[in-house]
Coordinates of N, CA, C and O and ligand atoms in Angstrom, one line a residue:
X18 N -30.5 -28.4 80.6 CA -31.0 -29.5 81.7 C -32.2 -30.1 81.4 O -32.3 -31.6 81.6
X19 N -33.2 -29.4 80.7 CA -34.4 -30.3 80.3 C -34.0 -31.4 79.2 O -34.5 -32.5 79.3
X20 N -32.9 -31.0 78.3 CA -32.6 -32.1 77.2 C -31.9 -33.1 77.8 O -32.2 -34.2 77.5
X21 N -31.0 -33.0 79.0 CA -30.4 -34.0 79.6 C -31.5 -34.9 80.3 O -31.3 -36.1 80.2
X22 N -32.4 -34.2 81.3 CA -33.3 -35.1 81.7 C -34.0 -36.0 80.7 O -34.6 -37.3 80.8
X23 N -34.4 -35.5 79.5 CA -35.1 -36.2 78.4 C -34.6 -37.1 77.8 O -35.0 -38.5 77.6
X24 N -33.1 -37.0 77.7 CA -32.3 -38.0 77.1 C -32.2 -39.3 77.8 O -32.2 -40.4 77.4
X25 N -32.1 -39.0 79.1 CA -31.8 -39.9 80.4 C -33.3 -40.7 80.4 O -33.0 -41.9 80.5
X26 N -34.3 -40.0 80.4 CA -35.5 -40.7 80.5 C -35.9 -41.7 79.2 O -36.4 -42.7 79.4
X27 N -35.4 -40.9 78.2 CA -35.9 -41.6 76.8 C -35.1 -42.9 76.8 O -35.6 -43.8 76.2
X28 N -33.9 -43.0 77.2 CA -33.0 -44.3 77.1 C -33.7 -45.3 78.0 O -33.7 -46.3 77.5
X29 N -34.4 -45.0 79.0 CA -35.2 -46.1 79.8 C -36.7 -46.2 79.3 O -37.3 -47.3 79.7
X30 N -37.2 -45.5 78.6 CA -38.7 -45.4 78.4 C -38.8 -45.1 76.9 O -38.9 -43.7 76.7
X31 N -39.1 -45.9 76.1 CA -39.3 -45.6 74.5 C -40.6 -44.5 74.5 O -40.9 -44.0 73.5
X32 N -41.8 -44.6 75.4 CA -42.8 -43.9 75.2 C -42.9 -42.6 75.5 O -43.7 -41.6 74.9
X33 N -41.4 -42.0 75.8 CA -41.1 -40.4 75.9 C -40.7 -40.0 74.6 O -41.5 -39.0 74.2
X34 N -40.4 -40.6 73.6 CA -40.3 -40.5 72.1 C -39.7 -39.4 71.9 O -39.8 -38.6 70.8
X35 N -38.8 -38.5 72.7 CA -38.0 -37.3 72.4 C -37.1 -37.3 73.1 O -36.8 -37.4 74.3
X36 N -36.2 -36.4 72.7 CA -34.9 -36.1 73.5 C -34.7 -34.7 73.8 O -33.6 -34.3 74.3
X37 N -35.9 -34.0 73.5 CA -35.6 -32.5 73.9 C -37.2 -32.0 74.1 O -38.1 -32.5 73.5
X38 N -37.5 -31.1 74.9 CA -38.8 -30.7 75.2 C -39.2 -29.7 73.7 O -38.4 -29.3 73.0
X39 N -40.7 -29.7 73.5 CA -41.3 -28.7 72.6 C -40.5 -27.3 72.9 O -40.5 -26.7 73.8
X40 N -40.3 -26.7 71.5 CA -39.7 -25.3 71.6 C -40.9 -24.3 72.1 O -42.0 -24.7 72.1
X41 N -40.5 -23.2 72.6 CA -41.5 -22.0 73.0 C -42.3 -21.8 71.7 O -43.5 -21.5 71.9
X42 N -41.7 -21.9 70.6 CA -42.4 -21.7 69.3 C -43.6 -22.6 69.2 O -44.9 -22.1 69.0
X43 N -43.1 -24.0 69.4 CA -44.3 -25.0 69.2 C -45.3 -25.0 70.5 O -46.7 -25.2 69.9
X44 N -45.0 -24.6 71.6 CA -46.0 -24.5 72.7 C -47.0 -23.5 72.3 O -48.1 -23.4 72.5
X45 N -46.4 -22.0 71.8 CA -47.3 -21.2 71.4 C -48.1 -21.3 70.4 O -49.5 -21.1 70.5
X46 N -47.6 -22.0 69.4 CA -48.5 -22.4 68.3 C -49.5 -23.3 68.6 O -51.0 -23.0 68.1
X47 N -49.5 -24.3 69.2 CA -50.3 -25.3 69.8 C -51.5 -24.4 70.7 O -52.7 -24.7 70.5
X48 N -51.1 -23.8 71.3 CA -51.9 -23.2 72.5 C -52.6 -22.0 72.0 O -53.6 -21.5 72.6
X49 N -52.5 -21.5 70.8 CA -53.0 -20.3 70.1 C -54.4 -20.8 69.8 O -55.5 -20.2 69.7
X50 N -54.9 -22.1 69.8 CA -56.2 -22.7 69.4 C -57.0 -22.8 70.7 O -58.0 -23.3 70.8
X51 N -56.4 -22.5 71.9 CA -57.2 -22.8 73.1 C -58.0 -21.3 73.4 O -57.5 -20.3 73.5
X52 N -59.4 -21.6 73.6 CA -59.9 -20.4 74.3 C -59.9 -20.4 75.8 O -60.8 -20.9 76.5
X53 N -58.8 -19.6 76.2 CA -58.6 -19.7 77.5 C -59.9 -19.2 78.6 O -60.1 -19.5 79.6
X54 N -60.3 -18.1 78.0 CA -61.6 -17.4 78.7 C -62.7 -18.5 79.0 O -63.3 -18.3 79.9
X55 N -63.0 -19.3 78.1 CA -64.0 -20.2 78.0 C -63.8 -21.3 78.6 O -64.6 -22.5 78.6
X56 N -62.5 -21.9 79.0 CA -62.1 -23.1 79.8 C -62.1 -23.4 80.9 O -61.3 -22.6 81.8
X57 N -63.4 -24.3 81.3 CA -63.3 -24.4 82.9 C -62.1 -25.7 83.3 O -61.5 -25.6 84.3
X58 N -62.2 -26.5 82.3 CA -61.3 -27.7 82.4 C -60.3 -27.9 81.3 O -60.8 -28.1 80.2
X59 N -59.0 -28.0 81.2 CA -58.2 -28.4 80.6 C -57.3 -29.8 81.0 O -57.0 -29.8 82.1
X60 N -57.4 -30.7 80.0 CA -56.6 -31.9 80.3 C -55.1 -32.0 79.4 O -55.3 -31.7 78.2
X61 N -54.2 -32.2 80.1 CA -53.1 -32.4 79.1 C -52.5 -33.9 79.4 O -52.1 -34.5 80.6
X62 N -52.1 -34.5 78.4 CA -51.6 -36.2 78.2 C -50.1 -35.7 77.8 O -49.7 -35.2 77.0
X63 N -49.5 -36.5 78.7 CA -47.9 -36.5 78.4 C -47.3 -35.1 78.6 O -46.4 -34.7 77.7
X64 N -47.3 -34.3 79.8 CA -46.8 -33.2 79.9 C -45.2 -33.1 80.0 O -44.5 -32.2 79.9
X65 N -44.7 -34.3 80.3 CA -43.0 -34.6 80.5 C -42.7 -33.6 81.4 O -42.9 -34.0 82.8
X66 N -41.6 -32.5 81.3 CA -41.3 -31.7 82.3 C -42.0 -30.5 82.6 O -41.7 -29.6 83.6
X67 N -43.0 -30.3 81.6 CA -44.0 -29.2 81.9 C -43.9 -27.9 81.1 O -44.4 -27.1 81.4
X68 N -43.4 -28.2 79.9 CA -43.1 -26.9 78.8 C -44.5 -26.3 78.6 O -44.9 -25.2 78.7
X69 N -45.5 -27.2 78.2 CA -46.8 -26.5 77.9 C -47.6 -26.2 79.1 O -48.4 -25.2 79.3
X70 N -47.3 -27.2 80.2 CA -48.2 -26.9 81.5 C -47.9 -25.4 82.3 O -48.7 -24.7 82.5
X71 N -46.6 -25.0 82.2 CA -46.4 -23.6 82.5 C -46.9 -22.7 81.6 O -47.5 -21.4 82.2
X72 N -47.2 -22.8 80.3 CA -47.5 -21.9 79.2 C -49.2 -21.9 79.7 O -49.8 -20.8 79.9
X73 N -49.7 -23.0 79.8 CA -51.1 -22.8 80.1 C -51.6 -22.3 81.4 O -52.7 -21.6 81.5
X74 N -50.7 -22.7 82.4 CA -51.0 -22.0 83.8 C -50.9 -20.4 83.8 O -51.7 -19.9 84.5
X75 N -50.0 -19.8 82.9 CA -49.9 -18.5 82.7 C -51.2 -18.0 82.0 O -51.8 -16.7 82.3
X76 N -51.9 -18.6 81.2 CA -53.1 -18.0 80.5 C -54.4 -18.5 80.8 O -55.3 -18.0 80.6
X77 N -54.4 -19.5 81.8 CA -55.7 -20.0 82.4 C -56.5 -19.1 83.5 O -55.7 -18.4 84.0
X78 N -57.7 -19.2 83.4 CA -58.3 -18.3 84.7 C -58.0 -18.9 85.8 O -57.6 -20.2 86.1
X79 N -58.1 -17.9 86.8 CA -57.7 -18.2 88.2 C -58.5 -19.4 88.8 O -58.2 -20.1 89.8
X80 N -60.0 -19.4 88.3 CA -60.7 -20.9 88.6 C -60.9 -21.9 87.6 O -61.8 -22.7 88.1
X81 N -59.9 -21.9 86.9 CA -59.9 -23.3 86.0 C -59.2 -24.2 86.5 O -58.2 -24.0 87.4
X82 N -59.3 -25.4 86.0 CA -58.4 -26.6 86.6 C -57.6 -27.2 85.5 O -58.2 -27.2 84.4
X83 N -56.6 -27.7 85.8 CA -55.7 -28.3 84.9 C -55.3 -29.7 85.3 O -54.7 -29.8 86.6
X84 N -55.7 -30.8 84.4 CA -55.3 -32.3 85.1 C -54.2 -32.5 83.8 O -54.3 -32.7 82.8
X85 N -53.0 -33.1 84.7 CA -52.0 -33.7 84.1 C -51.8 -35.2 84.3 O -51.7 -35.9 85.3
X86 N -51.9 -35.8 82.9 CA -51.9 -37.3 83.0 C -50.4 -37.8 82.3 O -50.4 -37.6 81.2
X87 N -49.6 -37.9 83.0 CA -48.2 -38.5 82.8 C -48.2 -39.9 83.2 O -48.1 -40.2 84.4
X88 N -47.6 -40.5 82.0 CA -47.4 -42.1 82.4 C -45.9 -42.4 83.1 O -45.9 -43.5 83.8
X89 N -45.2 -41.6 82.7 CA -43.6 -41.9 83.1 C -43.6 -41.5 84.6 O -43.7 -40.4 84.9
X90 N -43.2 -42.3 85.6 CA -42.9 -42.0 87.0 C -42.0 -40.8 87.2 O -42.3 -40.2 88.1
X91 N -41.0 -40.8 86.6 CA -39.8 -40.0 86.8 C -40.3 -38.7 86.5 O -40.2 -37.7 87.2
X92 N -41.1 -38.5 85.1 CA -41.5 -37.1 84.8 C -42.6 -36.6 85.8 O -42.7 -35.6 86.1
X93 N -43.4 -37.8 86.2 CA -44.5 -37.3 87.1 C -43.8 -36.7 88.7 O -44.5 -35.8 89.1
X94 N -42.9 -37.4 88.9 CA -42.2 -36.7 90.4 C -41.6 -35.4 89.9 O -41.7 -34.5 90.8
X95 N -40.9 -35.2 88.8 CA -40.5 -34.0 88.6 C -41.5 -33.0 88.4 O -41.5 -31.7 89.1
X96 N -42.9 -33.2 87.7 CA -44.0 -32.1 87.8 C -44.3 -31.9 89.2 O -44.8 -30.8 89.5
X97 N -44.5 -33.0 90.0 CA -45.0 -32.6 91.4 C -44.2 -31.9 92.3 O -44.7 -31.1 93.0
X98 N -42.8 -32.0 91.8 CA -41.9 -31.3 92.7 C -41.9 -29.8 92.1 O -41.5 -28.7 93.1
X99 N -42.1 -29.5 91.0 CA -41.8 -28.2 90.5 C -43.0 -27.3 90.1 O -42.9 -26.1 90.1
X100 N -44.1 -28.1 90.0 CA -45.2 -27.0 89.6 C -46.1 -26.9 90.9 O -46.6 -27.9 91.4
X101 N -46.2 -25.7 91.6 CA -46.7 -25.4 92.6 C -48.0 -24.4 92.2 O -48.1 -23.3 92.3
X102 N -49.2 -25.1 92.0 CA -50.3 -24.2 91.6 C -51.5 -24.9 92.1 O -51.8 -26.1 91.6
X103 N -52.5 -24.5 92.9 CA -53.6 -25.1 93.4 C -54.4 -25.4 92.2 O -55.3 -26.2 92.5
X104 N -54.3 -24.9 91.0 CA -55.5 -25.4 89.7 C -55.1 -26.8 89.2 O -55.7 -27.3 88.5
X105 N -53.9 -27.4 89.9 CA -53.3 -28.4 88.9 C -53.7 -29.7 90.0 O -53.2 -30.0 91.1
X106 N -54.3 -30.8 89.1 CA -54.0 -32.4 89.6 C -53.2 -32.9 88.9 O -53.1 -33.2 87.6
X107 N -52.3 -33.7 89.5 CA -51.2 -34.8 89.0 C -51.6 -36.2 89.0 O -52.4 -36.6 90.0
X108 N -51.7 -36.7 87.9 CA -52.2 -38.0 87.9 C -50.9 -39.0 86.9 O -50.6 -38.5 85.9
X109 N -50.4 -39.9 87.8 CA -49.4 -40.9 87.2 C -50.1 -41.8 86.7 O -50.4 -43.1 87.3
X110 N -50.7 -42.0 85.4 CA -51.5 -43.0 84.7 C -51.4 -42.8 83.1 O -50.7 -41.9 82.7
X111 N -52.1 -43.5 82.5 CA -52.0 -43.6 81.0 C -53.4 -42.8 80.5 O -54.4 -42.8 81.1
X112 N -53.1 -42.2 79.3 CA -54.2 -41.5 78.8 C -55.6 -42.2 78.5 O -56.5 -41.5 78.7
X113 N -55.4 -43.6 78.2 CA -56.6 -44.2 78.0 C -57.5 -44.2 79.2 O -58.6 -44.6 78.9
X114 N -57.2 -44.1 80.4 CA -58.0 -44.1 81.5 C -58.6 -42.6 81.7 O -58.9 -42.4 83.0
X115 N -58.4 -41.8 80.9 CA -59.0 -40.4 81.2 C -60.3 -40.3 81.8 O -60.7 -39.5 82.7
X116 N -61.3 -41.4 81.4 CA -62.7 -41.2 82.0 C -62.6 -41.6 83.4 O -63.4 -40.6 84.1
X117 N -61.8 -42.5 84.0 CA -61.8 -42.8 85.3 C -61.2 -41.8 85.9 O -61.5 -41.4 87.1
X118 N -60.0 -41.1 85.3 CA -59.2 -39.8 85.8 C -60.3 -38.7 86.1 O -60.3 -38.2 87.2
X119 N -61.2 -38.5 85.3 CA -62.1 -37.2 85.3 C -63.1 -37.5 86.5 O -63.4 -36.7 87.3
X120 N -63.6 -38.9 86.5 CA -64.4 -39.4 87.6 C -63.7 -39.1 88.8 O -64.4 -38.5 89.9
X121 N -62.4 -39.8 89.1 CA -61.9 -39.5 90.5 C -61.4 -38.0 90.8 O -61.4 -37.8 92.1
X122 N -61.6 -37.2 89.7 CA -61.4 -35.8 90.1 C -62.7 -34.9 90.2 O -62.6 -33.9 90.4
X123 N -63.8 -35.6 90.2 CA -65.1 -35.4 90.3 C -65.2 -34.4 89.2 O -65.9 -33.3 89.5
X124 N -64.9 -34.3 88.1 CA -65.0 -33.6 86.8 C -66.0 -34.4 85.9 O -65.7 -35.8 85.8
X125 N -66.7 -34.0 85.1 CA -67.6 -34.6 83.9 C -66.8 -34.4 82.5 O -66.5 -35.6 81.9
X126 N -66.6 -33.3 82.1 CA -66.2 -33.2 80.7 C -65.2 -32.1 80.7 O -65.2 -31.3 81.4
X127 N -64.2 -32.2 79.8 CA -63.1 -31.2 79.4 C -63.7 -30.3 78.4 O -64.3 -30.5 77.2
X128 N -63.0 -29.1 78.3 CA -63.1 -28.0 77.4 C -61.9 -28.5 76.3 O -62.1 -28.1 75.1
X129 N -61.0 -28.8 76.9 CA -59.8 -28.6 75.8 C -58.8 -30.2 76.4 O -58.6 -30.1 77.7
X130 N -58.5 -31.1 75.6 CA -57.3 -31.9 75.8 C -56.4 -31.8 74.8 O -56.4 -31.7 73.7
X131 N -55.1 -31.6 75.4 CA -53.9 -31.4 74.7 C -52.9 -32.6 74.8 O -53.1 -32.9 76.0
X132 N -52.4 -32.9 73.7 CA -51.6 -34.1 73.9 C -50.4 -34.3 73.0 O -50.3 -33.9 71.9
X133 N -49.3 -34.7 73.7 CA -48.1 -35.0 73.2 C -47.6 -36.2 73.3 O -46.5 -36.7 72.9
X134 N -48.4 -37.2 73.4 CA -48.2 -38.6 73.5 C -48.0 -39.1 71.9 O -48.4 -38.6 71.1
X135 N -46.9 -40.0 71.9 CA -46.3 -40.4 70.5 C -47.4 -41.4 70.1 O -47.1 -42.7 70.1
X136 N -48.3 -41.1 69.2 CA -49.4 -41.8 68.7 C -48.7 -42.8 67.8 O -49.1 -44.1 67.5
X137 N -47.6 -42.5 66.9 CA -46.9 -43.4 65.9 C -46.6 -44.7 66.7 O -46.6 -45.7 66.2
X138 N -46.3 -44.6 67.9 CA -45.6 -46.1 68.7 C -46.7 -46.7 69.2 O -46.6 -47.9 69.6
X139 N -48.0 -46.1 69.2 CA -49.1 -47.1 69.9 C -49.7 -48.1 69.0 O -49.7 -47.7 67.6
X140 N -50.2 -49.1 69.5 CA -51.0 -50.3 68.7 C -52.2 -49.4 68.2 O -52.6 -48.6 68.8
X141 N -52.7 -50.3 67.3 CA -54.2 -49.9 66.7 C -55.2 -49.9 67.6 O -56.0 -48.8 67.9
X142 N -55.2 -50.9 68.5 CA -56.2 -51.0 69.4 C -56.0 -50.0 70.4 O -57.0 -49.2 70.9
X143 N -54.6 -49.4 71.0 CA -54.3 -48.4 71.9 C -55.0 -47.0 71.6 O -55.5 -46.3 72.0
X144 N -54.4 -46.8 70.2 CA -54.7 -45.4 69.4 C -56.3 -45.4 69.5 O -57.1 -44.2 69.7
X145 N -57.1 -46.4 69.3 CA -58.6 -46.3 69.1 C -59.2 -45.9 70.4 O -60.3 -45.2 70.6
X146 N -58.5 -46.9 71.4 CA -59.2 -46.5 72.8 C -58.9 -45.3 73.2 O -59.8 -44.5 74.0
X147 N -57.9 -44.6 73.1 CA -57.4 -43.2 73.4 C -58.5 -42.4 73.0 O -59.0 -41.5 73.4
X148 N -58.6 -42.5 71.4 CA -59.6 -41.6 70.8 C -60.8 -41.6 71.4 O -61.6 -40.7 71.4
X149 N -61.5 -42.9 71.5 CA -62.8 -43.2 72.1 C -63.1 -42.6 73.2 O -64.0 -41.7 73.5
X150 N -62.2 -42.8 74.2 CA -62.3 -42.2 75.5 C -62.1 -40.5 75.6 O -62.6 -40.0 76.2
X151 N -61.1 -40.1 74.6 CA -60.9 -38.7 74.8 C -62.1 -37.9 74.0 O -62.7 -37.0 74.7
X152 N -62.7 -38.5 73.1 CA -63.8 -37.7 72.5 C -64.9 -38.1 73.5 O -65.7 -36.9 73.8
X153 N -65.3 -39.0 74.3 CA -66.2 -39.0 75.5 C -65.9 -38.2 76.3 O -66.9 -37.5 77.4
X154 N -64.5 -37.7 76.6 CA -64.2 -36.9 77.8 C -64.4 -35.5 77.5 O -64.3 -34.4 78.4
X155 N -64.5 -35.0 76.3 CA -64.8 -33.7 76.0 C -66.3 -33.3 76.0 O -67.2 -34.1 75.4
X156 N -66.3 -32.0 76.0 CA -67.5 -31.5 76.2 C -67.8 -31.1 74.6 O -67.1 -31.3 73.8
X157 N -69.4 -30.9 74.2 CA -69.5 -30.6 72.9 C -69.0 -29.5 72.4 O -68.9 -28.6 73.1
X158 N -68.4 -29.4 71.3 CA -67.6 -28.6 70.6 C -66.3 -28.3 71.2 O -65.1 -27.6 71.2
X159 N -65.9 -29.3 72.3 CA -64.5 -29.3 72.7 C -63.4 -29.8 72.0 O -63.5 -30.3 70.9
X160 N -62.3 -29.3 72.1 CA -61.1 -29.5 71.2 C -60.1 -30.6 71.9 O -59.7 -30.7 73.0
X161 N -59.6 -31.2 70.8 CA -58.7 -32.2 71.1 C -57.3 -31.9 70.2 O -57.4 -31.7 69.1
X162 N -56.1 -31.5 71.0 CA -55.0 -30.6 70.2 C -54.0 -31.5 70.3 O -53.7 -31.9 71.5
X163 N -53.6 -32.1 69.3 CA -52.2 -33.1 69.2 C -51.2 -32.6 68.6 O -51.2 -32.0 67.4
X164 N -50.0 -32.3 69.1 CA -48.8 -32.1 68.4 C -47.9 -33.5 68.2 O -47.7 -34.2 69.1
X165 N -47.5 -33.7 66.9 CA -46.7 -35.0 66.6 C -45.5 -34.5 65.7 O -45.7 -33.4 65.1
X166 N -44.4 -35.2 65.3 CA -43.4 -34.8 64.5 C -44.0 -34.7 63.1 O -45.0 -35.3 62.8
X167 N -43.5 -33.8 62.3 CA -44.2 -33.4 61.0 C -43.9 -34.7 60.0 O -44.3 -34.9 58.7
X168 N -43.0 -35.5 60.3 CA -42.6 -36.5 59.5 C -43.7 -37.7 59.2 O -43.9 -38.6 58.6
X169 N -44.7 -37.6 60.3 CA -45.7 -38.5 60.0 C -46.8 -38.1 59.0 O -47.3 -37.0 58.9
X170 N -47.0 -39.1 58.4 CA -48.1 -38.9 57.4 C -49.4 -39.2 57.9 O -49.8 -39.5 59.1
X171 N -50.6 -38.4 57.0 CA -51.8 -38.5 57.7 C -52.3 -39.8 58.0 O -53.1 -40.0 59.0
X172 N -51.8 -40.8 57.2 CA -52.6 -42.1 57.6 C -51.9 -42.5 58.8 O -52.6 -43.5 59.4
X173 N -50.8 -42.0 59.6 CA -50.5 -42.4 60.8 C -51.5 -42.0 61.9 O -51.7 -42.7 62.9
X174 N -52.0 -40.8 61.7 CA -52.9 -40.2 62.8 C -54.4 -39.5 62.4 O -55.1 -39.9 62.9
X175 N -54.2 -38.8 61.4 CA -55.3 -38.2 60.9 C -56.6 -38.8 60.5 O -57.5 -38.7 61.0
X176 N -56.0 -40.1 60.0 CA -57.1 -40.9 59.5 C -57.8 -41.5 60.6 O -59.1 -41.7 60.7
X177 N -57.3 -41.7 62.0 CA -57.9 -42.0 63.0 C -58.6 -41.0 63.5 O -59.8 -41.3 63.9
X178 N -58.1 -39.8 63.7 CA -59.2 -38.7 64.2 C -60.4 -38.5 63.5 O -61.5 -38.2 64.1
X179 N -59.9 -38.6 62.1 CA -61.2 -38.1 61.5 C -62.4 -39.3 61.7 O -63.5 -39.0 61.4
X180 N -62.1 -40.4 62.1 CA -63.2 -41.3 62.4 C -63.9 -41.0 63.6 O -65.0 -41.2 63.7
X181 N -63.4 -40.3 64.4 CA -64.1 -39.9 65.8 C -64.7 -38.4 65.9 O -65.5 -38.2 66.6
X182 N -63.9 -37.5 65.2 CA -64.2 -36.0 65.0 C -64.8 -35.3 63.8 O -64.0 -35.8 62.8
X183 N -65.8 -34.7 63.8 CA -66.4 -34.0 62.5 C -65.5 -33.2 61.9 O -65.3 -33.0 60.6
X184 N -64.8 -32.6 62.6 CA -63.7 -31.4 62.2 C -62.4 -31.7 62.5 O -61.9 -31.9 63.7
X185 N -61.5 -31.9 61.7 CA -60.2 -32.1 62.0 C -59.3 -31.1 61.0 O -59.2 -31.0 59.8
X186 N -58.4 -30.1 61.8 CA -57.4 -29.1 60.8 C -56.2 -29.7 61.3 O -55.6 -29.8 62.4
X187 N -55.5 -29.3 60.3 CA -54.0 -29.6 60.5 C -53.1 -28.4 60.0 O -53.4 -27.7 59.3
X188 N -52.1 -28.3 61.0 CA -51.3 -26.9 61.1 C -49.8 -27.4 61.3 O -49.7 -28.5 61.7
X189 N -48.8 -26.4 60.9 CA -47.5 -26.8 61.1 C -46.5 -25.9 61.9 O -47.1 -24.7 61.9
X190 N -45.7 -26.1 62.6 CA -44.8 -25.2 63.3 C -43.2 -25.9 63.0 O -42.8 -26.8 63.5
X191 N -42.6 -25.1 62.1 CA -41.2 -25.3 61.6 C -40.1 -24.8 62.6 O -39.2 -25.3 62.8
X192 N -40.4 -24.0 63.8 CA -39.6 -23.5 64.7 C -39.4 -24.8 65.8 O -39.7 -24.0 66.9
X193 N -39.2 -25.8 65.4 CA -39.1 -26.8 66.5 C -38.4 -28.0 66.0 O -38.3 -28.0 64.8
X194 N -37.5 -28.7 67.0 CA -36.7 -29.8 66.3 C -37.3 -31.1 66.7 O -37.3 -31.3 68.1
X195 N -37.8 -32.0 66.2 CA -38.1 -31.6 64.7 C -39.3 -30.7 64.6 O -40.0 -30.6 65.6
X196 N -39.9 -30.4 63.2 CA -40.9 -29.4 63.2 C -42.2 -30.3 63.4 O -42.1 -31.7 63.5
X197 N -43.2 -29.8 63.7 CA -44.5 -30.2 64.3 C -45.4 -30.3 63.3 O -45.7 -29.1 62.7
X198 N -46.3 -31.2 63.4 CA -47.5 -31.3 62.6 C -48.6 -31.2 63.9 O -48.6 -32.1 65.0
X199 N -49.3 -30.4 63.8 CA -50.5 -29.9 64.9 C -51.9 -30.3 64.3 O -52.1 -29.8 63.2
X200 N -52.5 -31.1 65.2 CA -54.0 -31.3 64.6 C -55.0 -30.9 65.7 O -54.7 -30.9 67.0
X201 N -56.0 -29.9 65.2 CA -57.1 -29.6 66.0 C -58.3 -30.3 65.6 O -58.9 -30.1 64.5
X202 N -58.7 -31.2 66.4 CA -59.8 -31.8 66.3 C -60.9 -31.1 67.2 O -60.8 -31.1 68.3
X203 N -62.3 -31.0 66.5 CA -63.2 -30.3 67.2 C -64.5 -31.5 67.5 O -64.8 -32.0 66.3
X204 N -64.8 -31.5 68.5 CA -66.1 -32.5 68.8 C -67.5 -32.1 68.1 O -67.6 -30.8 68.4
Ligands
LIG13 C1 -42.7 -36.3 73.3 S1 -43.0 -36.0 74.7 C2 -43.8 -34.7 74.9 C3 -43.3 -34.1 76.4 C4 -44.0 -32.6 76.5 N1 -45.2 -32.3 76.6 C5 -43.3 -31.5 75.6 O1 -43.9 -31.0 74.7 O2 -42.0 -31.4 75.6 C6 -44.2 -37.5 75.1 C7 -44.7 -37.5 76.7 O3 -45.7 -38.3 76.6 C8 -45.7 -39.3 77.7 N2 -46.8 -40.5 77.6 C9 -46.5 -41.4 76.5 N3 -47.4 -42.2 76.4 C10 -48.3 -41.8 77.4 C11 -49.8 -42.3 77.9 N4 -50.1 -43.3 77.0 N5 -50.3 -41.4 78.7 C12 -49.7 -40.5 79.2 N6 -48.3 -39.8 78.9 C13 -47.9 -40.7 77.9 C14 -44.3 -39.8 77.8 O4 -43.7 -40.0 79.1 C15 -43.7 -38.2 77.7 O5 -43.6 -37.5 78.7

């Protein structure tokens, strides 16, 4: 069902950039880097149909908040229809506006921002804008977790992360189609 939804949405919107959601192995591997006990606020860029969202909600504290920033209207409507949890705030907007989003949600800084948006497809200017605003949106020692296809070379994205974050670790998850390259950037 999810794959059909992705395929149909991908045909209409190239920014979806995937014809199937991330596998449970991929979700677990990325989320292993999150300290749920110490996270008051998590932000997710590009939740799609919510595979990461559901996992995050399972492990987040009951008093933490999760802001979902999804640019695609159709995916946004699916999320609002299927996820019923008072900790979640739905935002149908683009990730570069994260600072305005935090302000409108009366939040100042996030502990962790997790992103599945396809950076390879973004212009130079947009990549830098998202990274600049993401860095500002994070607490000191906050984490930016990014999952991309493993076919991306370091110069496609790590190169940009290194300009903004003092620590950037790269990891892989092969039990995903296609395999994932995961970046853990620490402010
Ligand atoms: C590769 S899919 C990942 C979906 C899901 N998180 C998963 O792991 O299966 C990329 C998602 O990012 C969204 N997206 C693309 N550009 C975005 C942007 N600038 N801001 C917010 N979401 C964006 C797409 O609409 C899509 O839902």
